[in-house]
CSV table of C-alpha atoms in Angstrom, one decimal:
chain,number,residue,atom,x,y,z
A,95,UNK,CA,13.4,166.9,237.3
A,96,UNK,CA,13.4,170.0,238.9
A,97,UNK,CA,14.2,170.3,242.6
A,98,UNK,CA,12.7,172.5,245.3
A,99,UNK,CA,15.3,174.1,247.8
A,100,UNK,CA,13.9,175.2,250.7
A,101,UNK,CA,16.0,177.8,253.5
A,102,UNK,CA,15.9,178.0,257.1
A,103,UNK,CA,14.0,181.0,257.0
A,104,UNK,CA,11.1,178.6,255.3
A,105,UNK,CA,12.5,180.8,251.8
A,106,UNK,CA,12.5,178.1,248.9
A,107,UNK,CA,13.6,178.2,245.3
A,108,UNK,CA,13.7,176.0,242.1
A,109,UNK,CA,16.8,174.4,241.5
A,110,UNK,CA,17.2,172.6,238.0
A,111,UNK,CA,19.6,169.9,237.6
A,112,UNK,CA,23.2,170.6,236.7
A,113,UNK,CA,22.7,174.1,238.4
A,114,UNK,CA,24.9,175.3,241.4
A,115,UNK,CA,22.8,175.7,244.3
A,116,UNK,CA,24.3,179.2,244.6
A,117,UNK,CA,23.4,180.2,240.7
A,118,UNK,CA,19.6,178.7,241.6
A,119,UNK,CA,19.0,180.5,244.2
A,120,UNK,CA,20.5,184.2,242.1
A,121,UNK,CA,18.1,182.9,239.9
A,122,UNK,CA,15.2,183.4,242.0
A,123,UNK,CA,16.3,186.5,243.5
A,124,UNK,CA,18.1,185.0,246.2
A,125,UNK,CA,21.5,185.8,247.5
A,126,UNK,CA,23.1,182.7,249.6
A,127,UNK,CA,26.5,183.5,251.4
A,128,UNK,CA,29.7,183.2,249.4
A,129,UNK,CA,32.9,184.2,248.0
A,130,UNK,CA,35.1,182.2,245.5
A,131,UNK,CA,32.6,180.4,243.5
A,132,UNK,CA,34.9,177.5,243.2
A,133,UNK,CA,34.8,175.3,245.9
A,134,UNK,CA,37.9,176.5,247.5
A,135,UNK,CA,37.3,178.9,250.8
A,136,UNK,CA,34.0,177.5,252.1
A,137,UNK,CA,32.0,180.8,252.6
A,138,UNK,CA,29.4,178.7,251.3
A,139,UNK,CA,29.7,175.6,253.6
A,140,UNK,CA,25.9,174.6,254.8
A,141,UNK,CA,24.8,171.6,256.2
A,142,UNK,CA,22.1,170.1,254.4
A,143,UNK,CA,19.0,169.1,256.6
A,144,UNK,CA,16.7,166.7,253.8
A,145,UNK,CA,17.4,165.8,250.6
A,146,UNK,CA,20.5,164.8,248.6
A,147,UNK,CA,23.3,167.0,246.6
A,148,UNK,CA,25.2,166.0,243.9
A,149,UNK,CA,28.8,167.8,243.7
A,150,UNK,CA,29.3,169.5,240.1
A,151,UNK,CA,33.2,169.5,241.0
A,152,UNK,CA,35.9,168.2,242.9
A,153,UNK,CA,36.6,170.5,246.1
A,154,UNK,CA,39.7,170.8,248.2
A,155,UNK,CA,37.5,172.2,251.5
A,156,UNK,CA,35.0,169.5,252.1
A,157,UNK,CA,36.6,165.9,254.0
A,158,UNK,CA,34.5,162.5,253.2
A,159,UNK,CA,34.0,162.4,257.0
A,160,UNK,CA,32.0,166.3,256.1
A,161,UNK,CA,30.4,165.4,253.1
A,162,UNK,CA,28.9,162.4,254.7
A,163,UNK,CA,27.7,164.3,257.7
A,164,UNK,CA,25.5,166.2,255.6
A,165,UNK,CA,28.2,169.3,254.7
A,166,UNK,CA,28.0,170.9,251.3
A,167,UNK,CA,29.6,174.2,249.2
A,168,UNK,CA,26.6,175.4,247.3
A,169,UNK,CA,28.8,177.5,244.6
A,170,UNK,CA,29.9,173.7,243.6
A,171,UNK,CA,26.7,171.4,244.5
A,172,UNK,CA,23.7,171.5,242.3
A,173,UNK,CA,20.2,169.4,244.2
A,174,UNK,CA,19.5,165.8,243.3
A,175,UNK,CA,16.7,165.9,240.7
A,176,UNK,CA,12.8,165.5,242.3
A,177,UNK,CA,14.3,166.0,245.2
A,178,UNK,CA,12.6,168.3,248.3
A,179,UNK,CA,15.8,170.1,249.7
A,180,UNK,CA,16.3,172.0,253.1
A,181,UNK,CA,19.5,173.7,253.8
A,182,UNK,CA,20.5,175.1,257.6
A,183,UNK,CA,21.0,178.6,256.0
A,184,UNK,CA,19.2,182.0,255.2
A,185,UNK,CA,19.4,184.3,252.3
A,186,UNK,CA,20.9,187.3,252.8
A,187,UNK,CA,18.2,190.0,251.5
A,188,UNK,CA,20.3,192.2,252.2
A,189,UNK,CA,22.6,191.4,249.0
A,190,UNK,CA,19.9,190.8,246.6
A,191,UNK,CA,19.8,194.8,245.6
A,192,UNK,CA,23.3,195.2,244.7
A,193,UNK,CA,23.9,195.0,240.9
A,194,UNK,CA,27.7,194.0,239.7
A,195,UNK,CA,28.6,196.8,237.5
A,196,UNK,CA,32.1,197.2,234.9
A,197,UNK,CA,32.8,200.7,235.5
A,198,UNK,CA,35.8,202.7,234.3
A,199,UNK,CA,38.4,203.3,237.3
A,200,UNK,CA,41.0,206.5,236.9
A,201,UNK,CA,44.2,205.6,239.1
A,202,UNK,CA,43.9,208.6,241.8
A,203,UNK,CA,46.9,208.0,244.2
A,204,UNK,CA,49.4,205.3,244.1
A,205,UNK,CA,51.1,204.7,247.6
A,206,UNK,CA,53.8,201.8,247.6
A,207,UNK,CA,55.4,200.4,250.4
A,208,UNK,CA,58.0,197.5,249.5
A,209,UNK,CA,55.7,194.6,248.8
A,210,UNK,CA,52.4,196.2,249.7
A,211,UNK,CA,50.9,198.6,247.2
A,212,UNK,CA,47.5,201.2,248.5
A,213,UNK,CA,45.8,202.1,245.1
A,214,UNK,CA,43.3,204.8,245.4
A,215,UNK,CA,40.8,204.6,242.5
A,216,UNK,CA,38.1,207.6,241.1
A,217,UNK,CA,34.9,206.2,239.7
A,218,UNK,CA,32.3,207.6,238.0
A,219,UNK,CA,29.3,208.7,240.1
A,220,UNK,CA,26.6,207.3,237.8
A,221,UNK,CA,26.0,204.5,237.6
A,222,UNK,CA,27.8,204.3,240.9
A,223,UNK,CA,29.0,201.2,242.5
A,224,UNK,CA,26.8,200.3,245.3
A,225,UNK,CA,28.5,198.0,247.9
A,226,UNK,CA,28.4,196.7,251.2
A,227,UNK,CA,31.8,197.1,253.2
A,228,UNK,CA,33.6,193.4,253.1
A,229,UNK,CA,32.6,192.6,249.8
A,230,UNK,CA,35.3,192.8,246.7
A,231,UNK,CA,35.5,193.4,243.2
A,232,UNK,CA,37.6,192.0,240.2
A,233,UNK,CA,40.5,194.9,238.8
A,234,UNK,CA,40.7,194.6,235.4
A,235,UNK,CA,43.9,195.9,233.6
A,236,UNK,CA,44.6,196.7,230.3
A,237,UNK,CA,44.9,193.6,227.7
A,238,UNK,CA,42.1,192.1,230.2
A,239,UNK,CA,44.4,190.6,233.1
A,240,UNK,CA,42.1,190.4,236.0
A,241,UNK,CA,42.3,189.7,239.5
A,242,UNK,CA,39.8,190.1,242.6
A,243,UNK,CA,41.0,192.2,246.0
A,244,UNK,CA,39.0,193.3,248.8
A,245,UNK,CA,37.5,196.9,248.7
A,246,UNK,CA,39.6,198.6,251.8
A,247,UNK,CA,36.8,201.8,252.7
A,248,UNK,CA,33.1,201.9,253.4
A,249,UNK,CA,31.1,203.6,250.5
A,250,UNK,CA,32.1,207.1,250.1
A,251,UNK,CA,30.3,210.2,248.6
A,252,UNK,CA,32.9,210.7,246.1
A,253,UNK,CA,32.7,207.4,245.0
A,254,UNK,CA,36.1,206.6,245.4
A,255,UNK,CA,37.6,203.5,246.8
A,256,UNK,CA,40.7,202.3,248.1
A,257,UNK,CA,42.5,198.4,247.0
A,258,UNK,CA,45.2,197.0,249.8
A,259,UNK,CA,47.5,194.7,247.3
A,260,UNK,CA,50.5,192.6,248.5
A,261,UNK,CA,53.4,191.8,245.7
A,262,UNK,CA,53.6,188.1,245.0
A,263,UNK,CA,57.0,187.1,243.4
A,264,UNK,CA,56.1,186.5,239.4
A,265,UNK,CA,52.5,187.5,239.6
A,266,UNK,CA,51.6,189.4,236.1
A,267,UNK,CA,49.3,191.3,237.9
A,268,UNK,CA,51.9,192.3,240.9
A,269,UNK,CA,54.8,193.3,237.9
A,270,UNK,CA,52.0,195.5,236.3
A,271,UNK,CA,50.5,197.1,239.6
A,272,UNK,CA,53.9,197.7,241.0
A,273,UNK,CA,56.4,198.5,238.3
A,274,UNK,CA,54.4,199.8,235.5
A,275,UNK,CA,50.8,201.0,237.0
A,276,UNK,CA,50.7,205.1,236.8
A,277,UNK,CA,48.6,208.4,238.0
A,278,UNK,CA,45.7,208.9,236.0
A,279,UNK,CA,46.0,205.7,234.1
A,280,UNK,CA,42.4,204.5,233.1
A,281,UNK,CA,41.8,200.8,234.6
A,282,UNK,CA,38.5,198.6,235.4
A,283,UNK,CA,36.6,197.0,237.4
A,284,UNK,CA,33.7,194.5,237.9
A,285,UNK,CA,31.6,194.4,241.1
A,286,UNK,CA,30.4,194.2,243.7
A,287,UNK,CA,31.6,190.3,244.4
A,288,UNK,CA,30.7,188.0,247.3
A,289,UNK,CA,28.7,188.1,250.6
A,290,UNK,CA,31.2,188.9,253.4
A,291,UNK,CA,29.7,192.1,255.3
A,292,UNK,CA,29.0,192.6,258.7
A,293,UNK,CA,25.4,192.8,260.2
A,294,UNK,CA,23.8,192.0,263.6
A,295,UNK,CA,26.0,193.1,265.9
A,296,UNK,CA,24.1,195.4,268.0
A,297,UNK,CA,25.5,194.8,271.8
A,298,UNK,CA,26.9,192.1,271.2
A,299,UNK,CA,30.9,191.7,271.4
A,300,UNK,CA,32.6,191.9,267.8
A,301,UNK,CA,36.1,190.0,267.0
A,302,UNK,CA,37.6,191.0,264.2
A,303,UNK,CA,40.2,188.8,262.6
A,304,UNK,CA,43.1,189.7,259.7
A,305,UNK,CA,46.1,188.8,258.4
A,306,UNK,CA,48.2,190.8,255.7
A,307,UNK,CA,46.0,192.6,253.8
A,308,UNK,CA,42.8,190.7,254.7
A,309,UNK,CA,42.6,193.9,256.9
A,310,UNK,CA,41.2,195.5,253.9
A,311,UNK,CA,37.4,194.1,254.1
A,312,UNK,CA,38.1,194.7,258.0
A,313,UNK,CA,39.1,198.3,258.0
A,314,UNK,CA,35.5,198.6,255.4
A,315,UNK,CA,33.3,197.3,257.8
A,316,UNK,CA,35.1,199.4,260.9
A,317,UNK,CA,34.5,202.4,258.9
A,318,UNK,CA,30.8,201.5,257.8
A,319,UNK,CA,29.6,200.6,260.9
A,320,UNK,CA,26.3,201.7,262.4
A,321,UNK,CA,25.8,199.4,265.2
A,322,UNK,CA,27.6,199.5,268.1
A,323,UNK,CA,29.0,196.4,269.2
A,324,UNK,CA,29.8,195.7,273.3
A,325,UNK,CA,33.2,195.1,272.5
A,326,UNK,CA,35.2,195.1,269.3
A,327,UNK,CA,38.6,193.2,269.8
A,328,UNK,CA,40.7,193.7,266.2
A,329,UNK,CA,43.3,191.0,266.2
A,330,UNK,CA,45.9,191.3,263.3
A,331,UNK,CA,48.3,189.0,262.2
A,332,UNK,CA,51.4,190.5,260.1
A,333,UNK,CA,55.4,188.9,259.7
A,334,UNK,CA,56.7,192.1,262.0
A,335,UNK,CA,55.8,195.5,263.0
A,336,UNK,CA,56.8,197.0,260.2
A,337,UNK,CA,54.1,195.5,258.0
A,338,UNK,CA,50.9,197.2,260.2
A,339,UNK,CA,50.5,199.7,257.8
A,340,UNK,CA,47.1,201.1,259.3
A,341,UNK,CA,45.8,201.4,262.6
A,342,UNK,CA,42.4,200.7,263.9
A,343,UNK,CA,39.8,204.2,264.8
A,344,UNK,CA,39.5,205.1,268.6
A,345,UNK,CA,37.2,202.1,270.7
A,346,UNK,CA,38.5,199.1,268.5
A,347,UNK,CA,40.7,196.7,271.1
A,348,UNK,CA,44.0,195.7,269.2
A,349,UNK,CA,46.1,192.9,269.4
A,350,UNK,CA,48.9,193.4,266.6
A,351,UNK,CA,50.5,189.8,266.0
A,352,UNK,CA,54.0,189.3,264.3
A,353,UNK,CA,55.1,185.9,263.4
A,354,UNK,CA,58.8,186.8,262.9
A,355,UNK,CA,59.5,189.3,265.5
A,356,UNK,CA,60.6,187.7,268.7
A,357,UNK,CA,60.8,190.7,270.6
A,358,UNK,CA,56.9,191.9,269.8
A,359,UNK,CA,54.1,191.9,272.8
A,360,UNK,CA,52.5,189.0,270.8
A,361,UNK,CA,54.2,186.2,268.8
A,362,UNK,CA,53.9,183.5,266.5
A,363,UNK,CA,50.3,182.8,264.9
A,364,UNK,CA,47.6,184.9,265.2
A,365,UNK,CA,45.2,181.8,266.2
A,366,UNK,CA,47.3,181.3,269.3
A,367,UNK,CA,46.4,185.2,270.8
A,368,UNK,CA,42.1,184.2,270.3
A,369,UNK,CA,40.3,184.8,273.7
A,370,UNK,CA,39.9,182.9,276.0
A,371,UNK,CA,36.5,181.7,277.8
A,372,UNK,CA,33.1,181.3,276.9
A,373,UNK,CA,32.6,182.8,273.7
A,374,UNK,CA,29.6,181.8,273.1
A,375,UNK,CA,27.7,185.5,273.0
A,376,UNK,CA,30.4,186.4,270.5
A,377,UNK,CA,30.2,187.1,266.5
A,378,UNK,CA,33.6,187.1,264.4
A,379,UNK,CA,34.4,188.4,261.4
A,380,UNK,CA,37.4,187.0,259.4
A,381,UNK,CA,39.6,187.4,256.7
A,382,UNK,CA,43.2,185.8,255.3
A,383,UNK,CA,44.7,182.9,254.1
A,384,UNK,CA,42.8,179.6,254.9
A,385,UNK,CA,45.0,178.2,257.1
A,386,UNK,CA,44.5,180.6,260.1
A,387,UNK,CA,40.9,181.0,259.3
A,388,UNK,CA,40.5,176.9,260.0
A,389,UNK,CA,42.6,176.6,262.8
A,390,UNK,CA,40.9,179.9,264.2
A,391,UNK,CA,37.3,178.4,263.6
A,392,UNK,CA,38.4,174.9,265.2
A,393,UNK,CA,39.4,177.2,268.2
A,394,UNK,CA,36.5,179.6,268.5
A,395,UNK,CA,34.1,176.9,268.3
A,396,UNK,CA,35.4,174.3,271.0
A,397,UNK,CA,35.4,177.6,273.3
A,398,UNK,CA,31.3,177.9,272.6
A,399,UNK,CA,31.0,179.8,269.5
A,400,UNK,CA,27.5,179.4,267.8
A,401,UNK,CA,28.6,178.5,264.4
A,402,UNK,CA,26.7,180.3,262.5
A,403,UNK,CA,28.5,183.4,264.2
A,404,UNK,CA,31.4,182.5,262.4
A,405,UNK,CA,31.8,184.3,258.9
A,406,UNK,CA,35.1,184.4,256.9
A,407,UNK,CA,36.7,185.4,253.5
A,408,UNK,CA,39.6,183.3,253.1
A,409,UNK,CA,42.3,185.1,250.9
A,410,UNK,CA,43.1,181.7,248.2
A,411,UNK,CA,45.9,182.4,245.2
A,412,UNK,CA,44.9,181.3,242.0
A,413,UNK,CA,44.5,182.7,239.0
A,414,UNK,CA,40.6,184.2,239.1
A,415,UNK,CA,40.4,183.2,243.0
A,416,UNK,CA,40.7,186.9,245.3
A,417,UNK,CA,44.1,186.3,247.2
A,418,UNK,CA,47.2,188.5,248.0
A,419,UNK,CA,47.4,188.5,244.7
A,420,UNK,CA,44.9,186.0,242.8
């Protein structure tokens, strides 16, 4: 009954039936891209090469016209039983070492701005959180309300970590964070979640894209990178001006976006600013709610994008989904 799933990089696993591809390959010591586990921001998305799937759960990211052309979320799609599986994807070895932790997490500093709150968080340096800048982690408040947000530095020394969190009207987790939270106040955490980092990008040109605080996992991997790319365009999309609350190191090409500002050097949607020409010797990094992130990918793609040089965390609200506020 048991499957065999077999990678691009000729890696294969076991896959048993009613198991997620995802939790197969974790399994086995395997770490396949990803990010909401649910079916719902298609980090996951591969296109399956032999073999058969069977979906464990209705998605909202897949079309018929996808699912027939061989698409699949491996978070949500478990192998056909007997069945010899090959996916168009690689592990990422590179993920396999890091351990999720729940670690005690003292509130440091507590910096709010009208709807967005920068929550500076002390950790303790054994066992210390081992991460890789893009990935994300689930806070956990007192009485156990949880909710998943980007971590916004590269690993530090100190161990300490920085969490870019937006308000969202009604959200229990936004009323605590932003009316009650304190210094010194003892919280948690669980992590290190999902597979967004950056890696590869030695010489090659580097676009960054962000909206809101999806420039979280962006500013991470600016300040934990060791390759140098041939160009690194950061385009960020933001309401007005007022809401670019950080600005990008010395070398990083910005293009600041506001959607509401008519009198800003750049207007409307962020996805209308992408470069033009061949962007086929390009690699993008991307991060924010779903809706740019498709139309950006449609975009970057018909202008000659490999895509497999398009990786994305998309920002979905839900209740144990990583969003604004999620």
């Amino acid at each position: 009954m048991t499957a065999t799933v077999t990678l691009a990089n000729q890696k294969s696993f076991k896959a048993p039936p009613g198991v997620s591809l995802l939790d197969a390959a974790a399994a086995a010591g395997l770490a396949l891209p990803h990010s909401c586990r649910s079916g719902r921001c298609s980090s996951c998305k591969t296109r399956v090469l032999r073999g058969q799937v069977l979906p464990l759960r209705t998605d909202t990211v897949l079309s018929a016209e996808e699912r027939a052309a061989g698409w699949s979320l491996s978070c949500i799609d478990a192998a056909a039983p007997d069945c010899e599986l090959q996916l168009d994807l690689e592990d990422q070895a590179e993920l396999a070492g890091l351990r999720s932790l729940t670690l005690p997490a003292r509130v440091e500093r507590l910096e709010r701005r009208a709807d967005l709150l920068i929550l500076s968080l002390r950790l303790p340096l054994q066992p210390r959180l081992a991460y890789l800048p893009g990935q994300y982690l689930d806070l956990i408040a007192p009485g156990g309300l949880r909710r998943s947000y980007s971590i916004a530095n590269a690993p530090r020394a100190d161990g300490r970590i920085e969490l870019h969190i937006r308000r969202v009207a009604g959200g229990a987790m936004s009323e605590f964070l932003f009316d009650q939270l304190q210094p010194e106040q003892l919280l948690h955490l669980q992590g290190p979640r999902g597979s967004f980092h950056l890696r590869q990008v030695e010489g090659r040109p580097l676009l960054l894209l962000a909206t809101g605080t999806g420039i979280a996992p962006i500013k991470a991997m600016l300040e934990g990178m060791t390759q140098r790319p041939s160009r690194t365009l950061l385009i960020w999309g933001n309401r007005r001006s007022d809401d670019i609350y950080w600005q990008p190191p010395a070398g990083v090409e910005f293009w600041p976006v506001c959607s509401r500002e008519a009198g800003a050097a750049r207007t409307g949607h962020l996805q209308q600013h992408l470069p033009d020409g061949d962007l086929s010797a390009w690699t993008v990094r991307a991060c924010g709610n779903p809706a740019m992130l498709d139309a950006a990918r449609a975009l970057l793609l018909a202008r000659g994008l490999p895509e497999r040089e398009f990786h994305a965390d998309a920002f979905v609200a839900s209740g144990q989904d990583k969003g604004e506020e999620a």
